[in-house]
Coordinates of C-alpha atoms (C1' of nucleotides) in Angstrom, one line a residue:
Chain J
M320 CA 3.5 31.2 13.7
N321 CA 2.1 33.3 16.2
N322 CA -1.4 32.6 18.0
H323 CA -3.2 34.4 15.7
T324 CA -3.1 32.5 12.7
T325 CA -3.5 29.4 14.8
Q326 CA -6.8 30.2 16.6
S327 CA -9.7 29.1 15.1
V328 CA -12.5 31.1 12.9
T329 CA -16.1 30.6 11.9
R330 CA -18.1 32.6 10.2
F331 CA -21.9 32.8 9.6
A332 CA -22.8 34.4 6.1
P333 CA -26.3 34.9 5.9
S334 CA -28.0 36.6 2.6
P335 CA -30.4 39.3 3.8
T336 CA -33.0 38.3 1.7
G337 CA -35.2 37.6 4.4
L338 CA -35.8 36.9 8.2
L339 CA -33.2 34.9 10.6
H340 CA -35.0 31.7 9.1
I341 CA -34.8 28.6 12.1
G342 CA -32.8 26.6 10.6
G343 CA -30.0 29.0 9.6
A344 CA -29.8 30.1 14.0
R345 CA -28.8 26.5 14.5
T346 CA -25.7 26.7 12.1
A347 CA -25.1 30.1 13.5
L348 CA -25.3 29.1 17.0
F349 CA -23.4 26.2 15.8
C350 CA -20.5 27.8 14.3
W351 CA -20.7 30.9 17.5
A352 CA -20.2 27.0 20.1
F353 CA -17.9 25.9 18.2
A354 CA -15.3 29.0 18.1
R355 CA -16.4 30.0 21.7
K356 CA -15.6 26.6 22.9
T357 CA -12.2 26.2 20.9
A358 CA -11.4 30.0 21.9
G359 CA -11.5 30.9 18.4
R360 CA -13.2 33.5 16.5
F361 CA -16.9 33.7 15.7
L362 CA -17.4 36.2 12.5
I363 CA -20.6 37.1 10.8
R364 CA -20.2 38.4 7.0
I365 CA -23.1 39.3 4.6
E366 CA -23.9 37.3 1.1
D367 CA -25.4 40.4 -1.1
T368 CA -23.8 39.4 -3.9
D369 CA -27.7 38.5 -5.4
T370 CA -27.9 42.6 -5.4
A371 CA -31.8 42.1 -6.5
R372 CA -33.2 40.4 -3.6
S373 CA -31.3 41.6 -1.1
S374 CA -31.8 44.3 1.8
A375 CA -31.3 46.1 4.5
T376 CA -34.3 46.2 5.9
S377 CA -33.6 41.8 5.9
E378 CA -30.1 42.8 7.2
T379 CA -31.0 44.5 9.9
A380 CA -33.8 42.0 11.2
I381 CA -31.3 39.0 10.9
L382 CA -28.7 40.8 12.8
E383 CA -30.9 41.9 15.3
A384 CA -32.4 38.4 15.9
L385 CA -28.9 37.0 16.4
A386 CA -27.7 39.1 19.1
W387 CA -31.5 38.9 20.5
L388 CA -30.0 34.9 20.8
G389 CA -27.2 35.9 22.1
I390 CA -25.0 34.9 19.4
T391 CA -22.6 37.0 19.3
W392 CA -19.7 37.4 17.0
D393 CA -16.0 39.1 17.1
D394 CA -15.4 40.8 13.8
G395 CA -18.4 41.8 11.5
P396 CA -21.1 44.8 11.1
P397 CA -21.7 47.0 14.0
P398 CA -23.7 45.4 17.1
P399 CA -28.0 46.1 15.9
T400 CA -29.1 49.1 18.4
G401 CA -29.4 48.5 21.7
Y402 CA -26.0 46.0 21.3
S403 CA -23.3 46.8 22.2
G404 CA -19.7 44.9 23.2
F405 CA -19.2 43.3 20.1
G406 CA -18.8 43.0 16.6
G407 CA -15.5 45.5 14.8
D408 CA -13.2 45.3 12.9
E409 CA -10.6 44.1 15.0
R410 CA -8.0 41.6 12.4
N411 CA -8.7 44.0 9.9
V412 CA -10.4 41.9 7.7
A413 CA -13.7 44.2 6.2
P414 CA -15.5 44.9 4.8
F415 CA -17.8 42.7 6.1
H416 CA -20.3 42.9 3.2
Q417 CA -19.1 41.1 0.0
S418 CA -21.4 43.8 -2.0
R419 CA -18.2 46.5 -0.7
R420 CA -15.4 43.8 -1.4
A421 CA -15.4 43.8 -5.7
E422 CA -11.9 44.8 -5.9
I423 CA -10.9 42.5 -4.3
Y424 CA -12.8 39.8 -5.8
D425 CA -11.1 41.4 -9.0
K426 CA -8.1 41.1 -8.5
Y427 CA -8.3 37.0 -7.6
F428 CA -10.5 37.4 -10.9
N429 CA -7.9 38.7 -13.0
Q430 CA -5.2 36.2 -11.0
L431 CA -7.1 32.6 -12.2
L432 CA -7.8 34.4 -15.5
D433 CA -3.9 34.9 -15.9
A434 CA -3.5 32.0 -15.1
G435 CA -5.2 30.1 -17.7
L436 CA -7.5 28.9 -15.0
A437 CA -10.5 30.4 -15.6
Y438 CA -11.7 32.0 -18.8
P439 CA -14.8 34.1 -20.6
A440 CA -17.9 32.6 -21.7
F441 CA -20.2 34.1 -23.8
D442 CA -23.5 31.7 -23.5
T443 CA -26.2 33.4 -23.2
P444 CA -29.3 31.9 -20.7
E445 CA -30.9 31.0 -23.5
E446 CA -28.2 29.1 -25.1
L447 CA -28.0 27.2 -21.2
D448 CA -31.2 26.6 -20.8
A449 CA -31.2 24.3 -24.3
M450 CA -27.8 22.7 -23.6
R451 CA -29.6 21.6 -20.5
A452 CA -32.8 20.7 -21.6
E453 CA -30.2 18.4 -24.1
A454 CA -28.2 16.8 -21.2
Q455 CA -31.8 15.9 -19.7
A456 CA -33.3 14.7 -22.6
A457 CA -30.3 12.1 -23.1
K458 CA -31.0 11.5 -19.4
Q459 CA -27.6 13.0 -19.1
T460 CA -26.1 15.3 -15.9
F461 CA -25.1 18.3 -17.6
R462 CA -21.9 19.9 -17.4
Y463 CA -20.4 22.7 -18.7
T464 CA -16.7 22.6 -19.9
M465 CA -14.3 24.9 -21.9
P466 CA -14.7 24.1 -25.3
E467 CA -12.4 22.1 -27.6
G468 CA -9.7 24.5 -29.0
Y469 CA -10.8 27.9 -27.5
D470 CA -8.8 30.4 -27.8
F471 CA -7.9 32.5 -25.2
A472 CA -7.0 35.8 -26.6
A473 CA -9.6 36.1 -28.6
A474 CA -12.2 35.1 -26.1
R475 CA -9.9 38.3 -23.4
K476 CA -10.4 40.8 -25.9
R477 CA -13.9 40.1 -26.5
A478 CA -14.7 40.2 -22.8
E479 CA -12.8 43.6 -22.9
S480 CA -14.8 44.9 -25.7
G481 CA -17.6 45.2 -23.3
E482 CA -19.5 41.9 -25.1
R483 CA -21.9 40.6 -22.0
H484 CA -20.2 37.6 -20.4
V485 CA -19.8 35.5 -17.3
L486 CA -16.7 33.8 -16.2
R487 CA -16.0 30.4 -15.4
L488 CA -13.4 28.2 -13.6
R489 CA -11.5 25.3 -15.5
T490 CA -12.3 23.0 -12.6
P491 CA -9.4 20.0 -12.3
E492 CA -10.4 16.5 -14.3
E493 CA -9.6 14.3 -11.0
P494 CA -11.6 13.6 -8.4
I495 CA -12.3 15.5 -5.0
T496 CA -12.5 14.5 -2.1
V497 CA -14.2 16.2 1.3
N498 CA -13.0 15.2 4.7
D499 CA -16.4 16.3 6.1
E500 CA -16.5 16.3 10.0
V501 CA -19.4 14.6 10.4
L502 CA -20.4 13.0 7.0
G503 CA -16.3 11.6 6.6
E504 CA -14.2 10.9 3.6
I505 CA -16.9 11.5 0.5
N506 CA -15.8 10.9 -2.7
F507 CA -16.6 13.5 -6.1
T508 CA -15.8 12.2 -9.0
T509 CA -15.8 15.1 -12.0
A510 CA -19.5 14.1 -12.8
H511 CA -20.6 16.4 -9.7
Y512 CA -19.0 19.7 -11.3
D513 CA -18.1 21.2 -14.0
D514 CA -16.8 24.6 -14.9
F515 CA -19.2 27.0 -13.3
V516 CA -19.3 30.1 -14.1
I517 CA -18.0 32.4 -10.9
R518 CA -18.8 35.5 -11.9
K519 CA -21.9 37.2 -13.3
A520 CA -22.8 39.1 -16.3
D521 CA -23.0 42.3 -14.1
G522 CA -19.8 41.7 -12.4
M523 CA -20.8 40.0 -9.4
P524 CA -19.1 37.2 -8.1
T525 CA -21.4 34.4 -7.8
Y526 CA -21.4 32.7 -4.3
H527 CA -19.4 29.7 -4.9
F528 CA -16.9 32.7 -5.9
A529 CA -17.0 35.2 -3.1
V530 CA -17.7 32.9 0.1
V531 CA -13.8 30.9 -1.3
V532 CA -12.2 34.3 -1.0
D533 CA -13.8 36.0 1.9
D534 CA -13.0 33.0 3.7
A535 CA -9.5 32.7 3.1
L536 CA -9.3 36.7 3.3
M537 CA -10.8 36.2 6.5
G538 CA -9.1 33.3 8.5
V539 CA -11.9 30.9 8.4
T540 CA -10.9 27.6 9.5
H541 CA -14.5 25.8 9.9
V542 CA -17.4 26.2 7.7
L543 CA -20.0 24.5 9.6
R544 CA -23.2 25.1 7.3
G545 CA -26.0 23.1 6.2
Q546 CA -25.6 19.5 4.7
E547 CA -28.0 21.7 1.3
H548 CA -24.3 22.5 0.6
L549 CA -22.2 19.3 1.1
N550 CA -22.4 19.2 -2.9
N551 CA -20.8 22.7 -3.2
T552 CA -18.3 21.5 -1.1
P553 CA -16.1 19.9 -4.0
K554 CA -16.5 23.2 -6.2
H555 CA -15.0 25.4 -3.2
I556 CA -11.8 22.9 -2.9
A557 CA -11.7 23.2 -6.5
L558 CA -11.5 26.2 -6.4
Q559 CA -9.3 27.1 -3.2
Q560 CA -6.7 24.9 -5.1
A561 CA -7.0 27.2 -7.9
L562 CA -6.3 30.0 -5.8
G563 CA -3.5 28.9 -3.6
F564 CA -6.2 28.9 -1.3
D565 CA -5.5 26.6 2.7
I566 CA -8.5 23.9 2.4
P567 CA -10.5 24.8 6.1
V568 CA -12.4 22.1 7.8
Y569 CA -16.0 21.1 6.7
A570 CA -18.4 20.0 9.2
H571 CA -21.8 19.8 7.4
M572 CA -25.1 19.3 9.7
P573 CA -28.4 17.7 9.3
L574 CA -31.4 20.3 7.9
I575 CA -34.3 21.0 9.9
F576 CA -37.7 20.0 9.0
N577 CA -41.3 20.8 9.8
A578 CA -43.9 18.1 11.7
K579 CA -45.1 16.7 8.7
G580 CA -41.2 16.7 7.2
A581 CA -41.0 18.8 4.8
K582 CA -38.6 22.3 5.0
M583 CA -39.9 24.8 7.0
S584 CA -40.6 27.6 4.7
K585 CA -43.1 30.7 4.7
R586 CA -44.9 29.3 2.3
E587 CA -46.0 26.9 4.7
Q588 CA -47.5 29.7 6.8
D589 CA -49.6 31.5 3.6
Q590 CA -51.2 27.6 3.0
A591 CA -51.8 27.6 7.0
V592 CA -54.3 30.4 7.0
R593 CA -55.5 29.2 3.5
V594 CA -56.4 26.2 4.5
F595 CA -57.9 28.1 7.8
C596 CA -59.5 30.3 5.0
K597 CA -61.2 28.1 2.8
D598 CA -61.9 25.6 5.9
N599 CA -64.6 28.1 7.3
E600 CA -65.5 29.4 4.5
I601 CA -63.4 33.2 4.7
V602 CA -64.2 34.9 1.5
A603 CA -63.3 38.5 2.5
P604 CA -60.7 39.6 5.1
P605 CA -61.5 41.0 8.1
E606 CA -62.3 44.9 9.2
G607 CA -59.1 46.5 9.3
T608 CA -56.6 43.9 8.7
I609 CA -55.9 43.9 4.5
D610 CA -56.3 45.4 1.1
P611 CA -59.8 43.1 -0.1
A612 CA -58.6 43.2 -3.8
I613 CA -54.6 41.5 -2.5
F614 CA -56.7 38.9 0.1
E615 CA -58.6 37.7 -3.2
K616 CA -55.6 37.1 -5.4
W617 CA -53.8 35.7 -2.9
L618 CA -56.9 32.9 -1.7
G619 CA -57.2 32.0 -5.2
D620 CA -53.6 31.4 -6.0
K621 CA -52.5 28.4 -3.8
K622 CA -48.8 29.2 -5.0
A623 CA -49.1 33.0 -4.0
Q624 CA -47.2 34.6 -1.0
M625 CA -48.3 37.4 0.8
E626 CA -46.0 40.4 2.9
T627 CA -45.6 38.4 6.5
D628 CA -46.4 41.8 8.5
Q629 CA -49.4 41.2 6.1
L630 CA -50.2 37.7 6.7
Q631 CA -49.2 38.5 10.6
S632 CA -52.8 41.2 10.9
L633 CA -54.2 38.6 9.1
A634 CA -54.1 35.8 11.1
S635 CA -54.1 37.5 14.6
A636 CA -57.7 38.7 13.2
L637 CA -58.6 34.8 12.9
E638 CA -57.2 33.8 16.0
L639 CA -54.9 31.9 13.5
D640 CA -51.7 30.4 15.2
L641 CA -49.4 30.8 12.5
P642 CA -46.8 28.5 12.3
E643 CA -42.7 29.9 13.0
V644 CA -40.4 30.2 11.0
S645 CA -38.1 32.8 11.8
V646 CA -36.9 33.4 15.2
D647 CA -38.8 36.3 14.8
D648 CA -41.5 34.3 14.1
F649 CA -40.7 32.1 17.7
R650 CA -39.7 35.8 19.5
A651 CA -43.4 37.0 18.6
A652 CA -45.0 34.2 19.8
G653 CA -43.4 34.7 22.9
Y654 CA -41.2 31.5 23.0
L655 CA -37.3 33.1 25.5
P656 CA -34.3 33.2 23.4
E657 CA -32.5 30.7 26.0
V658 CA -35.8 28.0 25.3
I659 CA -34.8 28.6 21.8
T660 CA -31.0 28.1 21.5
N661 CA -31.5 25.0 24.4
F662 CA -34.3 23.7 21.4
I663 CA -32.1 23.8 18.6
A664 CA -29.2 23.3 19.8
L665 CA -31.3 19.7 20.5
L666 CA -31.9 19.2 17.1
G667 CA -28.8 17.2 15.4
W668 CA -26.3 17.5 18.2
T669 CA -25.7 15.5 21.9
P670 CA -24.4 17.6 24.6
S671 CA -22.3 14.9 27.2
K672 CA -23.6 13.0 29.7
Q673 CA -24.6 14.9 32.9
D674 CA -22.2 13.9 35.7
D675 CA -24.6 10.6 37.0
G676 CA -24.6 9.8 33.2
S677 CA -28.5 10.7 32.8
D678 CA -28.9 12.3 29.7
R679 CA -28.9 16.0 29.4
E680 CA -31.3 18.5 27.8
K681 CA -31.0 21.7 29.6
F682 CA -28.4 23.9 29.4
D683 CA -27.7 27.4 28.8
M684 CA -25.6 29.4 26.6
D685 CA -22.1 28.8 28.9
F686 CA -22.7 25.5 29.3
L687 CA -22.7 25.2 25.2
A688 CA -19.8 27.7 25.0
K689 CA -17.6 24.9 26.8
D690 CA -19.8 21.6 25.5
F691 CA -19.5 22.1 21.8
E692 CA -17.7 19.0 19.9
L693 CA -18.6 18.4 16.4
S694 CA -17.7 15.2 16.7
R695 CA -21.6 14.8 18.6
I696 CA -23.7 16.6 15.7
G697 CA -25.5 14.1 14.7
K698 CA -25.6 12.7 10.3
S699 CA -30.1 12.5 9.8
N700 CA -32.4 15.0 9.1
A701 CA -34.9 16.4 12.5
R702 CA -38.0 17.4 12.4
F703 CA -39.0 20.3 14.7
D704 CA -41.3 19.6 16.8
R705 CA -43.1 22.3 18.5
D706 CA -45.0 20.5 21.2
K707 CA -41.3 19.8 22.9
L708 CA -40.6 24.0 22.3
M709 CA -43.5 25.0 23.8
S710 CA -43.0 22.4 26.9
F711 CA -39.1 23.6 27.5
N712 CA -40.5 27.3 27.1
Q713 CA -43.4 26.4 29.8
D714 CA -40.7 24.9 32.2
A715 CA -38.4 27.7 32.3
I716 CA -41.4 30.9 32.6
G717 CA -42.1 28.2 35.7
A718 CA -38.4 28.7 36.5
M719 CA -38.5 32.2 36.4
D720 CA -38.9 34.4 39.9
P721 CA -42.2 36.7 39.6
S722 CA -40.2 39.8 39.5
E723 CA -38.2 38.3 36.4
F724 CA -41.4 37.2 34.3
T725 CA -43.6 40.6 35.2
A726 CA -40.5 42.5 33.6
R727 CA -40.2 39.8 30.9
Y728 CA -43.4 39.6 30.3
L729 CA -44.2 43.6 30.0
A730 CA -41.3 44.2 27.7
W731 CA -42.5 41.5 25.2
C732 CA -46.2 42.9 25.9
K733 CA -44.2 46.4 24.8
Q734 CA -43.7 45.0 22.3
Y735 CA -46.2 42.6 20.9
A736 CA -49.7 43.1 22.3
P737 CA -49.6 47.4 23.6
N738 CA -53.1 47.0 23.9
L739 CA -53.4 44.4 26.8
L740 CA -51.1 47.0 28.8
T741 CA -53.3 50.1 28.2
Q742 CA -56.5 47.5 28.6
L743 CA -54.2 46.2 31.8
G744 CA -53.0 49.4 33.1
D745 CA -51.9 49.3 36.6
R746 CA -53.2 46.5 37.3
F747 CA -50.3 44.6 34.9
D748 CA -48.3 43.3 37.6
A749 CA -51.1 41.7 39.1
F750 CA -52.3 40.2 36.3
A751 CA -48.7 38.9 35.3
R752 CA -48.1 37.4 38.9
M753 CA -51.7 36.2 37.7
V754 CA -51.1 34.6 34.3
H755 CA -46.9 33.1 35.4
P756 CA -47.7 29.5 36.8
R757 CA -49.5 29.0 33.4
A758 CA -47.7 30.7 31.1
K759 CA -46.7 28.6 28.4
T760 CA -45.8 31.3 26.2
F761 CA -46.0 35.5 26.2
V762 CA -48.4 34.6 23.7
H763 CA -50.5 32.1 25.4
A764 CA -50.0 34.1 28.1
A765 CA -53.2 35.8 28.8
E766 CA -55.8 33.7 28.0
P767 CA -56.0 32.1 31.8
G768 CA -57.2 36.0 32.6
A769 CA -59.2 36.8 29.2
F770 CA -61.7 36.9 32.4
V771 CA -60.4 40.0 32.7
F772 CA -61.6 42.1 29.7
I773 CA -64.6 41.0 29.4
E774 CA -67.6 43.3 30.3
T775 CA -69.6 41.5 33.1
D776 CA -72.5 42.2 31.5
A777 CA -71.0 40.0 28.8
I778 CA -70.6 36.7 30.5
E779 CA -72.2 33.9 29.0
Y780 CA -72.6 31.1 31.7
N781 CA -71.7 27.6 30.5
E782 CA -74.6 25.3 31.3
K783 CA -72.9 22.5 32.8
N784 CA -70.7 23.7 35.1
V785 CA -74.3 26.0 36.0
K786 CA -75.9 23.2 36.8
K787 CA -73.5 21.2 38.5
F788 CA -72.4 24.2 40.7
L789 CA -75.0 26.4 41.6
L790 CA -78.2 24.6 41.2
K791 CA -76.9 20.9 42.7
G792 CA -76.3 20.6 45.8
E793 CA -77.5 20.9 49.9
P794 CA -76.9 23.6 49.9
S795 CA -77.0 24.7 46.5
G796 CA -74.0 27.0 44.8
L797 CA -76.0 29.9 44.5
E798 CA -77.7 30.2 48.7
T799 CA -73.4 29.8 49.3
L800 CA -72.7 32.0 46.7
T801 CA -75.5 34.8 48.4
S802 CA -73.7 33.9 51.7
G803 CA -70.2 34.4 50.6
R804 CA -71.6 37.7 48.9
A805 CA -71.9 39.2 51.9
M806 CA -69.0 38.2 53.2
L807 CA -66.9 39.0 50.5
A808 CA -68.7 42.8 50.2
S809 CA -67.5 43.4 54.6
L810 CA -63.5 42.0 53.6
E811 CA -62.0 45.3 54.2
E812 CA -58.2 45.0 52.2
F813 CA -59.5 43.3 48.7
T814 CA -55.9 41.2 47.5
P815 CA -54.4 38.3 47.4
E816 CA -54.0 37.1 50.2
P817 CA -56.9 37.9 52.7
I818 CA -59.4 37.1 50.0
E819 CA -58.2 33.1 49.3
A820 CA -58.0 34.0 53.9
A821 CA -61.8 34.8 54.2
I822 CA -62.6 31.9 52.0
K823 CA -60.9 29.4 53.3
A824 CA -62.2 31.0 57.3
F825 CA -66.1 31.2 55.7
C826 CA -65.9 27.7 54.7
E827 CA -64.6 26.1 57.5
A828 CA -66.8 28.2 59.8
N829 CA -69.9 26.9 57.4
E830 CA -68.1 23.3 57.3
L831 CA -67.8 23.5 53.7
G832 CA -65.6 22.8 51.3
M833 CA -63.3 25.1 49.4
G834 CA -65.1 23.8 46.1
K835 CA -68.3 24.9 47.6
L836 CA -67.5 28.6 47.2
A837 CA -64.7 28.2 44.6
Q838 CA -66.5 26.9 42.2
P839 CA -69.6 29.0 42.1
L840 CA -67.8 32.3 42.5
R841 CA -65.2 31.3 39.9
I842 CA -68.6 30.8 37.0
A843 CA -69.8 33.9 38.4
M844 CA -66.3 35.9 37.9
T845 CA -65.6 34.1 34.6
G846 CA -68.7 31.7 33.3
C847 CA -66.9 28.9 34.1
A848 CA -65.3 26.7 36.3
V849 CA -61.9 27.2 35.4
S850 CA -60.0 30.4 36.3
P851 CA -56.7 30.9 38.3
G852 CA -56.5 31.1 41.8
L853 CA -59.0 32.5 43.5
G854 CA -57.5 35.3 45.4
D855 CA -55.8 36.7 42.7
T856 CA -58.8 36.3 40.4
L857 CA -61.3 38.5 42.9
S858 CA -58.0 41.0 43.9
I859 CA -57.5 41.8 40.1
L860 CA -61.7 42.7 39.6
G861 CA -61.7 44.7 42.1
K862 CA -64.7 44.3 45.0
E863 CA -66.9 46.4 43.2
T864 CA -66.2 43.6 39.9
V865 CA -66.7 41.3 42.0
L866 CA -69.7 42.4 43.7
D867 CA -71.6 43.0 40.5
R868 CA -70.5 39.5 39.5
I869 CA -72.7 38.0 41.8
D870 CA -75.4 39.7 41.5
R871 CA -75.8 39.4 38.1
C872 CA -75.0 35.6 38.1
L873 CA -77.5 35.9 41.1
S874 CA -80.4 37.8 39.7
H875 CA -79.8 35.5 36.0
H876 CA -79.9 31.9 37.3
S877 CA -82.3 33.1 40.0
A878 CA -85.2 32.1 38.5
E879 CA -84.1 27.9 37.7
T880 CA -83.9 27.1 41.4
A881 CA -87.7 28.7 42.0
Chain M
rG341 C1' -33.5 10.8 -15.0
rC342 C1' -28.2 11.2 -13.0
rC343 C1' -25.0 12.4 -8.3
rC344 C1' -24.9 13.0 -3.3
rC345 C1' -26.4 12.0 2.2
rC346 C1' -29.2 9.8 5.6
rA347 C1' -32.5 5.6 8.2
rU348 C1' -33.5 3.3 16.6
rC349 C1' -40.6 4.7 20.2
rG350 C1' -45.4 9.8 17.0
rU351 C1' -41.0 12.6 17.7
rC352 C1' -36.2 14.9 19.3
rU353 C1' -32.6 11.1 20.7
rA354 C1' -28.3 8.1 24.1
rG355 C1' -26.6 3.2 22.3
rU356 C1' -23.0 2.2 16.4
rC357 C1' -16.4 4.2 15.7
rA358 C1' -13.9 -0.4 19.7
rG359 C1' -20.6 -7.1 18.4
rG360 C1' -23.1 -9.4 23.9
rU361 C1' -27.9 -3.1 27.3
rU362 C1' -34.9 -6.0 30.1
rA363 C1' -32.7 -0.3 23.4
rG364 C1' -32.4 4.2 27.9
rG365 C1' -34.0 10.0 27.8
rA366 C1' -37.1 13.9 26.8
rC367 C1' -41.3 15.8 24.4
rG368 C1' -46.4 13.9 23.3
rC369 C1' -49.8 10.6 24.2
rC370 C1' -52.8 7.4 28.6
rA371 C1' -54.4 6.1 33.8
rG372 C1' -54.3 6.9 38.3
rG373 C1' -52.5 10.5 42.5
rU374 C1' -51.8 15.8 44.8
rU375 C1' -54.6 20.5 44.7
rU376 C1' -60.7 24.9 46.6
rU377 C1' -61.0 24.5 39.4
rC378 C1' -57.2 24.8 35.4
rA379 C1' -52.3 24.1 34.7
rU380 C1' -48.0 22.5 37.7
rC381 C1' -46.2 18.8 41.1
rC382 C1' -45.7 12.7 42.1
rU383 C1' -46.2 7.4 40.0
rG384 C1' -47.0 4.3 36.5
rG385 C1' -47.8 2.8 31.5
rU386 C1' -48.0 3.2 25.9
rA387 C1' -43.9 2.7 21.8
rA388 C1' -38.3 1.5 18.1
rC389 C1' -33.9 -0.7 15.9
rA390 C1' -36.9 0.2 7.4
rG391 C1' -37.0 -4.5 5.1
rG392 C1' -34.6 -8.6 3.5
rG393 C1' -29.2 -11.4 2.8
rG394 C1' -24.8 -12.5 4.8
rU395 C1' -19.9 -12.4 8.7
rU396 C1' -19.9 -14.0 13.7
rC397 C1' -20.8 -18.6 19.1
rG398 C1' -23.7 -13.8 19.3
rA399 C1' -25.7 -8.3 15.0
rA400 C1' -29.5 -2.1 16.7
rU401 C1' -23.9 -2.6 16.6
rC402 C1' -19.9 -4.5 10.2
rC403 C1' -20.9 -5.8 5.4
rC404 C1' -24.2 -6.3 0.7
rC405 C1' -29.0 -5.2 -1.4
rU406 C1' -33.9 -3.6 -1.3
rU407 C1' -37.2 0.4 -0.3
rG408 C1' -38.0 5.1 2.0
rG409 C1' -36.0 10.1 3.3
rG410 C1' -33.7 14.3 1.9
rG411 C1' -29.9 17.5 -0.4
rG412 C1' -27.8 18.9 -5.6
rU413 C1' -27.9 19.2 -10.2
rG414 C1' -29.3 28.1 -11.6
rC415 C1' -25.6 34.1 -13.8
rC416 C1' -29.8 32.1 -6.1
rA417 C1' -27.1 31.6 -2.1

RNA sequence: GCCCCCAUCGUCUAGUCAGGUUAGGACGCCAGGUUUUCAUCCUGGUAACAGGGGUUCGAAUCCCCUUGGGGGUGCCA
């Protein structure tokens, strides 16, 4: 036996029917981590046996999301555009799309058929429905088993003559024990599996069959997947036994839910927008978002789901943050890939303790690749806490040096906020530097800098702040603002440091606290007493605008002092 | 209905396998401090072993029951 055959192989096998769900991302991450940890291989396989729902677009989106997270694969489709250095077919196990493996499946279908371990069944969906209803009425679990006196030869003849049929596996009558690395030993009696379908009427293998054949042929040694598959496992083992395959190691991991304890789903997003519309009595879509007819129909039907991009344009027009569900959602919301992987790794898995014995929470992909252990996967489902994710993201952004933040923020804006870029022009670097210390996500980053984008004439002054910082005191804020204006007007270099220095010197010379000038200036610039650092705030506006805003503020409030 | 899995602060979790801890950390929340505002940062606080039976000198930890949560029960994956 050579090293090649003893090497561990894990796989992530998405079905290309949508974006990469955050739960799927965690499964992929753990599969990746286990392969790295054990110096094995991680492979990607595309499970596109559901021809009606699968699409190339969603396959591309899923691969791109994985690559963006830094979850790269050894075997599988080529890397998405813009990535390189992973994927391929070094071990000669392709194709990686189940839709292109029909011949392979046929070979094994025939093997089972010849051995009498699989048989054609001709029941129509309606007949099956009736049988299920009957079992339900009798308060029993429906189990399909081979009819008494089943005539193999006759059935094969019917099948070969083209009669519509499926293939079912003859399952054993003995209980099956699953040895799960996470859950332990679980015994399944025959009540858990019946003669399930292994080939659909359209000739495609079912999930159960394809997964078992492909895993075996692709040398998969460790199957790490969500707990929703636990009940499928005896079926897979029955199939492996019938086919003479080795049984891989199984590890079923807990599920991830939203804050409410429900499954995270796209439906949740539709729900959020619909509730918002109803609460705010919005009966028509904002101008330039979506077709009013579509909107109306969607609003009226609680279960209706809108296309993802339509929903997003609607949400952004309503200034509503959509609950994120897919990796793409989190990416668009301005979360960092290294933060997402760090955070989801913590959902259902615990890293080793730090050297001093304290708990570890922050780590990168390299650490995960070294530290990952199946034994530290938990058993109970986890809720996804966006507050904590946000906190991690803020910490990570805060830890970047300014040039890194600027570069990454720029890259994000190019993709998700091009308007910001055109409005800012060559002031982008200064803007990025200004908002960096306050940024929780790239989406939220621009908020403290909102004053940059409004017209001076459109500034609305906060009444409370005006009273406190402009009208009261001796000298009043307005008086300080007036003398401060002259000082700023005479300033030659209008960049952050000189501005800060000049303001400081001015306050000291006049024996004033910094706030005496700073707060009135903030109100003049933004309308309220909150802004980023004064040097940044003033310099990004430019001297002319700063003086304009001071003048407007002064004239606006002079009547009140009189 | 039937079957399977799970159960520590509001949330993620350490501790459970090899019973003995003031049940620890993180996010959140509250209070105080630093700061020209905000944010950051610092300090402190809040808050949990689902309930009931056992076993034991001793139970978060082992066993049973109840309750609660989740999953499955497809010619979806």
